[in-house]
């Protein structure tokens, strides 16, 4: 079993839809949770960064962390064609220089 | 140039040749990571450098892979006797302190023919 599980998709939605992306994990020591967006032939860019459980909102994006269920989510409201990309969840223990573990990424297509 | 810089952006090599991939992290960032991303796959951790500490090499897939970081800044990932399964995008990232999120370069796309 992988430490971080993420459905690779692809996920196709119409413009304006609400998108829900999810990851589950097995390591209860993870404390820092991130979502990255990756366009074709580019490096991943940080979208959201949260510590421990709870919600964080930034514009059209909301990240949720449920440590009791070992489950994290990213919601995208009013999705746009420019949101079409691969979304990677990532997490780390965060202290002592522990490495960041990534999910496989979910490919999202937003149709105009 | 405030971001992580990687070179070359693309590299095509013949099976059995050695290759060197370069990473210039963000100035002042103390930690540097190398990841590998195969087609349709997530990011696979390779190696991590933090300050003057011994690097964490636990992700290197074989002894053909090595990396060094000179002067606490630029890093080089070397792959000896390349194999076709080494074909992937090699991504470098840096952070300014432990617990911070990674900042990635655009990667080097390696193709072994």
Short mmCIF file of N, CA, C and O in Angstrom, two decimals, chain B residues 24-102:
data_model
loop_
_atom_site.label_atom_id
_atom_site.label_comp_id
_atom_site.label_asym_id
_atom_site.label_seq_id
_atom_site.Cartn_x
_atom_site.Cartn_y
_atom_site.Cartn_z
N UNK B 24 20.00 24.85 -9.82
CA UNK B 24 20.34 26.05 -9.06
C UNK B 24 19.14 26.41 -8.18
O UNK B 24 18.12 26.85 -8.70
N UNK B 25 19.24 26.22 -6.87
CA UNK B 25 18.09 26.49 -6.01
C UNK B 25 17.88 27.98 -5.82
O UNK B 25 18.70 28.79 -6.25
N UNK B 26 16.78 28.33 -5.16
CA UNK B 26 16.53 29.72 -4.82
C UNK B 26 17.59 30.18 -3.83
O UNK B 26 17.91 29.45 -2.87
N UNK B 27 18.14 31.36 -4.05
CA UNK B 27 19.20 31.88 -3.20
C UNK B 27 18.75 31.93 -1.74
O UNK B 27 17.66 32.42 -1.43
N UNK B 28 19.59 31.38 -0.87
CA UNK B 28 19.28 31.41 0.56
C UNK B 28 18.50 30.20 1.05
O UNK B 28 18.37 30.01 2.26
N UNK B 29 18.00 29.39 0.14
CA UNK B 29 17.29 28.18 0.57
C UNK B 29 18.29 27.15 1.08
O UNK B 29 19.30 26.89 0.45
N UNK B 30 17.95 26.55 2.23
CA UNK B 30 18.92 25.69 2.90
C UNK B 30 18.82 24.23 2.47
O UNK B 30 19.77 23.48 2.63
N UNK B 31 17.66 23.83 1.98
CA UNK B 31 17.47 22.42 1.65
C UNK B 31 17.14 22.26 0.17
O UNK B 31 16.47 23.10 -0.43
N UNK B 32 17.62 21.16 -0.39
CA UNK B 32 17.43 20.89 -1.82
C UNK B 32 17.04 19.44 -2.00
O UNK B 32 17.60 18.55 -1.36
N UNK B 33 16.05 19.22 -2.85
CA UNK B 33 15.51 17.88 -3.10
C UNK B 33 15.58 17.56 -4.59
O UNK B 33 15.42 18.45 -5.43
N UNK B 34 15.76 16.28 -4.89
CA UNK B 34 15.59 15.76 -6.26
C UNK B 34 14.45 14.74 -6.25
O UNK B 34 14.39 13.86 -5.37
N UNK B 35 13.55 14.88 -7.23
CA UNK B 35 12.46 13.94 -7.44
C UNK B 35 12.49 13.48 -8.89
O UNK B 35 13.01 14.15 -9.76
N UNK B 36 11.88 12.32 -9.14
CA UNK B 36 11.74 11.81 -10.49
C UNK B 36 10.25 11.60 -10.77
O UNK B 36 9.51 11.08 -9.91
N UNK B 37 9.82 12.00 -11.97
CA UNK B 37 8.41 11.86 -12.36
C UNK B 37 8.37 11.11 -13.68
O UNK B 37 8.74 11.65 -14.72
N UNK B 38 7.91 9.87 -13.62
CA UNK B 38 7.75 9.08 -14.84
C UNK B 38 6.39 9.36 -15.43
O UNK B 38 5.48 9.84 -14.74
N UNK B 39 6.21 9.04 -16.72
CA UNK B 39 4.97 9.36 -17.44
C UNK B 39 3.76 8.84 -16.68
O UNK B 39 3.67 7.65 -16.37
N UNK B 40 2.85 9.76 -16.34
CA UNK B 40 1.61 9.37 -15.68
C UNK B 40 1.78 8.97 -14.22
O UNK B 40 0.83 8.51 -13.60
N UNK B 41 2.96 9.18 -13.68
CA UNK B 41 3.21 8.79 -12.30
C UNK B 41 3.38 10.01 -11.41
O UNK B 41 3.60 11.12 -11.88
N UNK B 42 3.28 9.80 -10.13
CA UNK B 42 3.55 10.86 -9.16
C UNK B 42 5.03 11.10 -9.03
O UNK B 42 5.85 10.55 -9.77
N UNK B 43 5.38 11.93 -8.07
CA UNK B 43 6.78 12.28 -7.86
C UNK B 43 7.43 11.26 -6.92
O UNK B 43 6.95 11.02 -5.82
N UNK B 44 8.55 10.72 -7.37
CA UNK B 44 9.31 9.74 -6.60
C UNK B 44 10.51 10.43 -5.98
O UNK B 44 11.37 10.97 -6.70
N UNK B 45 10.60 10.42 -4.66
CA UNK B 45 11.72 11.05 -3.96
C UNK B 45 13.02 10.33 -4.30
O UNK B 45 13.08 9.09 -4.29
N UNK B 46 14.08 11.09 -4.55
CA UNK B 46 15.39 10.51 -4.84
C UNK B 46 16.39 10.80 -3.73
O UNK B 46 16.96 9.89 -3.13
N UNK B 47 16.63 12.09 -3.45
CA UNK B 47 17.67 12.47 -2.51
C UNK B 47 17.38 13.86 -1.96
O UNK B 47 16.70 14.66 -2.62
N UNK B 48 17.90 14.13 -0.77
CA UNK B 48 17.61 15.38 -0.06
C UNK B 48 18.88 15.88 0.61
O UNK B 48 19.59 15.10 1.27
N UNK B 49 19.20 17.16 0.45
CA UNK B 49 20.33 17.81 1.10
C UNK B 49 19.78 18.88 2.05
O UNK B 49 18.93 19.68 1.68
N UNK B 50 20.30 18.89 3.28
CA UNK B 50 19.92 19.92 4.26
C UNK B 50 21.19 20.48 4.88
O UNK B 50 21.89 19.79 5.63
N UNK B 51 21.50 21.72 4.56
CA UNK B 51 22.66 22.39 5.14
C UNK B 51 23.92 21.57 4.97
O UNK B 51 24.22 21.07 3.89
N UNK B 52 24.66 21.39 6.07
CA UNK B 52 25.90 20.63 6.04
C UNK B 52 25.72 19.18 6.49
O UNK B 52 26.70 18.44 6.62
N UNK B 53 24.46 18.78 6.72
CA UNK B 53 24.20 17.41 7.15
C UNK B 53 24.43 16.43 6.02
O UNK B 53 24.39 16.80 4.85
N UNK B 54 24.66 15.16 6.39
CA UNK B 54 24.79 14.11 5.38
C UNK B 54 23.47 14.01 4.60
O UNK B 54 22.39 14.06 5.20
N UNK B 55 23.53 13.87 3.28
CA UNK B 55 22.29 13.81 2.50
C UNK B 55 21.50 12.54 2.79
O UNK B 55 22.06 11.51 3.14
N UNK B 56 20.18 12.63 2.63
CA UNK B 56 19.30 11.47 2.72
C UNK B 56 19.20 10.87 1.32
O UNK B 56 18.51 11.40 0.47
N UNK B 57 19.88 9.75 1.11
CA UNK B 57 19.96 9.12 -0.21
C UNK B 57 18.99 7.95 -0.35
O UNK B 57 19.11 7.15 -1.29
N UNK B 58 18.05 7.86 0.57
CA UNK B 58 17.23 6.65 0.65
C UNK B 58 16.37 6.38 -0.59
O UNK B 58 15.92 5.27 -0.79
N UNK B 59 16.15 7.40 -1.41
CA UNK B 59 15.31 7.21 -2.58
C UNK B 59 16.05 6.88 -3.87
O UNK B 59 15.42 6.58 -4.89
N UNK B 60 17.36 6.91 -3.85
CA UNK B 60 18.11 6.62 -5.08
C UNK B 60 17.85 5.18 -5.49
O UNK B 60 18.04 4.27 -4.70
N UNK B 61 17.44 4.94 -6.75
CA UNK B 61 16.99 3.61 -7.15
C UNK B 61 18.12 2.60 -7.35
O UNK B 61 17.86 1.39 -7.29
N UNK B 62 19.33 3.05 -7.61
CA UNK B 62 20.45 2.13 -7.77
C UNK B 62 21.75 2.90 -7.57
O UNK B 62 21.74 4.13 -7.47
N UNK B 63 22.87 2.15 -7.52
CA UNK B 63 24.17 2.81 -7.32
C UNK B 63 24.64 3.52 -8.59
O UNK B 63 25.71 4.14 -8.60
N UNK B 64 23.86 3.47 -9.66
CA UNK B 64 24.20 4.26 -10.86
C UNK B 64 23.84 5.74 -10.65
O UNK B 64 24.28 6.59 -11.41
N UNK B 65 23.03 6.00 -9.64
CA UNK B 65 22.57 7.36 -9.36
C UNK B 65 23.40 7.95 -8.22
O UNK B 65 23.60 7.29 -7.18
N UNK B 66 23.84 9.19 -8.39
CA UNK B 66 24.53 9.90 -7.32
C UNK B 66 24.23 11.38 -7.46
O UNK B 66 23.82 11.86 -8.52
N UNK B 67 24.44 12.11 -6.37
CA UNK B 67 24.21 13.55 -6.41
C UNK B 67 25.15 14.23 -5.45
O UNK B 67 25.57 13.63 -4.45
N UNK B 68 25.50 15.45 -5.77
CA UNK B 68 26.30 16.24 -4.86
C UNK B 68 25.77 17.67 -4.85
O UNK B 68 25.09 18.11 -5.79
N UNK B 69 26.12 18.36 -3.79
CA UNK B 69 25.73 19.76 -3.67
C UNK B 69 26.96 20.53 -3.24
O UNK B 69 27.50 20.29 -2.15
N UNK B 70 27.41 21.43 -4.08
CA UNK B 70 28.66 22.15 -3.83
C UNK B 70 28.38 23.50 -3.19
O UNK B 70 27.50 24.23 -3.65
N UNK B 71 29.13 23.79 -2.15
CA UNK B 71 29.03 25.10 -1.51
C UNK B 71 27.66 25.41 -0.95
O UNK B 71 27.31 26.58 -0.77
N UNK B 72 26.88 24.38 -0.67
CA UNK B 72 25.54 24.60 -0.12
C UNK B 72 24.57 25.22 -1.09
O UNK B 72 23.51 25.71 -0.69
N UNK B 73 24.89 25.18 -2.40
CA UNK B 73 24.01 25.82 -3.37
C UNK B 73 23.71 24.87 -4.53
O UNK B 73 22.85 24.01 -4.40
N UNK B 74 24.46 24.97 -5.61
CA UNK B 74 24.19 24.22 -6.83
C UNK B 74 24.32 22.72 -6.57
O UNK B 74 25.20 22.26 -5.83
N UNK B 75 23.42 21.95 -7.20
CA UNK B 75 23.47 20.49 -7.08
C UNK B 75 23.53 19.86 -8.47
O UNK B 75 22.95 20.39 -9.43
N UNK B 76 24.22 18.72 -8.53
CA UNK B 76 24.30 17.94 -9.77
C UNK B 76 23.85 16.53 -9.48
O UNK B 76 24.34 15.90 -8.54
N UNK B 77 22.92 16.04 -10.28
CA UNK B 77 22.49 14.64 -10.22
C UNK B 77 23.13 13.92 -11.39
O UNK B 77 22.99 14.35 -12.54
N UNK B 78 23.87 12.86 -11.08
CA UNK B 78 24.58 12.10 -12.12
C UNK B 78 23.97 10.71 -12.24
O UNK B 78 23.75 10.04 -11.23
N UNK B 79 23.71 10.31 -13.47
CA UNK B 79 23.24 8.95 -13.74
C UNK B 79 24.28 8.30 -14.64
O UNK B 79 24.54 8.76 -15.75
N UNK B 80 24.88 7.21 -14.15
CA UNK B 80 25.90 6.50 -14.93
C UNK B 80 25.25 5.35 -15.69
O UNK B 80 24.25 4.78 -15.24
N UNK B 81 25.83 5.05 -16.84
CA UNK B 81 25.40 3.89 -17.64
C UNK B 81 23.87 3.88 -17.76
O UNK B 81 23.18 2.94 -17.37
N UNK B 82 23.33 4.94 -18.33
CA UNK B 82 21.88 5.12 -18.37
C UNK B 82 21.17 3.94 -19.03
O UNK B 82 21.69 3.30 -19.97
N UNK B 83 19.97 3.66 -18.51
CA UNK B 83 19.09 2.61 -19.04
C UNK B 83 17.79 3.26 -19.51
O UNK B 83 17.45 4.36 -19.11
N UNK B 84 17.05 2.56 -20.36
CA UNK B 84 15.81 3.12 -20.88
C UNK B 84 14.81 3.43 -19.78
O UNK B 84 14.05 4.41 -19.87
N UNK B 85 14.83 2.64 -18.71
CA UNK B 85 13.88 2.90 -17.61
C UNK B 85 14.22 4.16 -16.82
O UNK B 85 13.45 4.58 -15.96
N UNK B 86 15.39 4.77 -17.11
CA UNK B 86 15.74 6.03 -16.48
C UNK B 86 15.03 7.21 -17.14
O UNK B 86 15.07 8.33 -16.62
N UNK B 87 14.41 6.98 -18.28
CA UNK B 87 13.69 8.06 -18.97
C UNK B 87 12.58 8.58 -18.08
O UNK B 87 11.72 7.82 -17.63
N UNK B 88 12.60 9.89 -17.82
CA UNK B 88 11.64 10.51 -16.91
C UNK B 88 11.93 12.00 -16.88
O UNK B 88 12.89 12.48 -17.49
N UNK B 89 11.11 12.73 -16.12
CA UNK B 89 11.41 14.13 -15.82
C UNK B 89 12.03 14.18 -14.43
O UNK B 89 11.46 13.64 -13.47
N UNK B 90 13.19 14.80 -14.34
CA UNK B 90 13.88 14.93 -13.06
C UNK B 90 13.67 16.34 -12.54
O UNK B 90 14.06 17.32 -13.18
N UNK B 91 13.03 16.42 -11.38
CA UNK B 91 12.63 17.70 -10.80
C UNK B 91 13.48 18.02 -9.58
O UNK B 91 13.74 17.15 -8.75
N UNK B 92 13.88 19.26 -9.49
CA UNK B 92 14.62 19.75 -8.33
C UNK B 92 13.73 20.74 -7.58
O UNK B 92 12.93 21.47 -8.19
N UNK B 93 13.84 20.75 -6.27
CA UNK B 93 13.06 21.68 -5.45
C UNK B 93 13.92 22.16 -4.29
O UNK B 93 14.85 21.47 -3.86
N UNK B 94 13.60 23.34 -3.77
CA UNK B 94 14.31 23.84 -2.59
C UNK B 94 13.31 24.44 -1.61
O UNK B 94 12.18 24.78 -1.98
N UNK B 95 13.73 24.53 -0.35
CA UNK B 95 12.93 25.16 0.69
C UNK B 95 13.82 26.04 1.54
O UNK B 95 15.03 25.81 1.64
N UNK B 96 13.20 27.04 2.20
CA UNK B 96 14.02 27.94 3.01
C UNK B 96 14.15 27.48 4.44
O UNK B 96 15.07 27.91 5.14
N UNK B 97 13.24 26.62 4.91
CA UNK B 97 13.36 26.10 6.27
C UNK B 97 12.54 24.82 6.35
O UNK B 97 11.61 24.60 5.55
N UNK B 98 12.86 23.98 7.31
CA UNK B 98 12.16 22.72 7.49
C UNK B 98 10.69 22.97 7.76
O UNK B 98 10.34 23.84 8.55
N UNK B 99 9.84 22.20 7.06
CA UNK B 99 8.40 22.36 7.21
C UNK B 99 7.80 23.26 6.17
O UNK B 99 6.58 23.28 5.99
N UNK B 100 8.62 24.02 5.46
CA UNK B 100 8.12 24.89 4.40
C UNK B 100 7.78 24.06 3.17
O UNK B 100 8.33 22.97 2.98
N UNK B 101 6.88 24.56 2.31
CA UNK B 101 6.56 23.81 1.09
C UNK B 101 7.70 23.90 0.07
O UNK B 101 8.49 24.83 0.08
N UNK B 102 7.76 22.90 -0.79
CA UNK B 102 8.78 22.84 -1.82
C UNK B 102 8.50 23.83 -2.94
O UNK B 102 7.36 24.03 -3.34
#
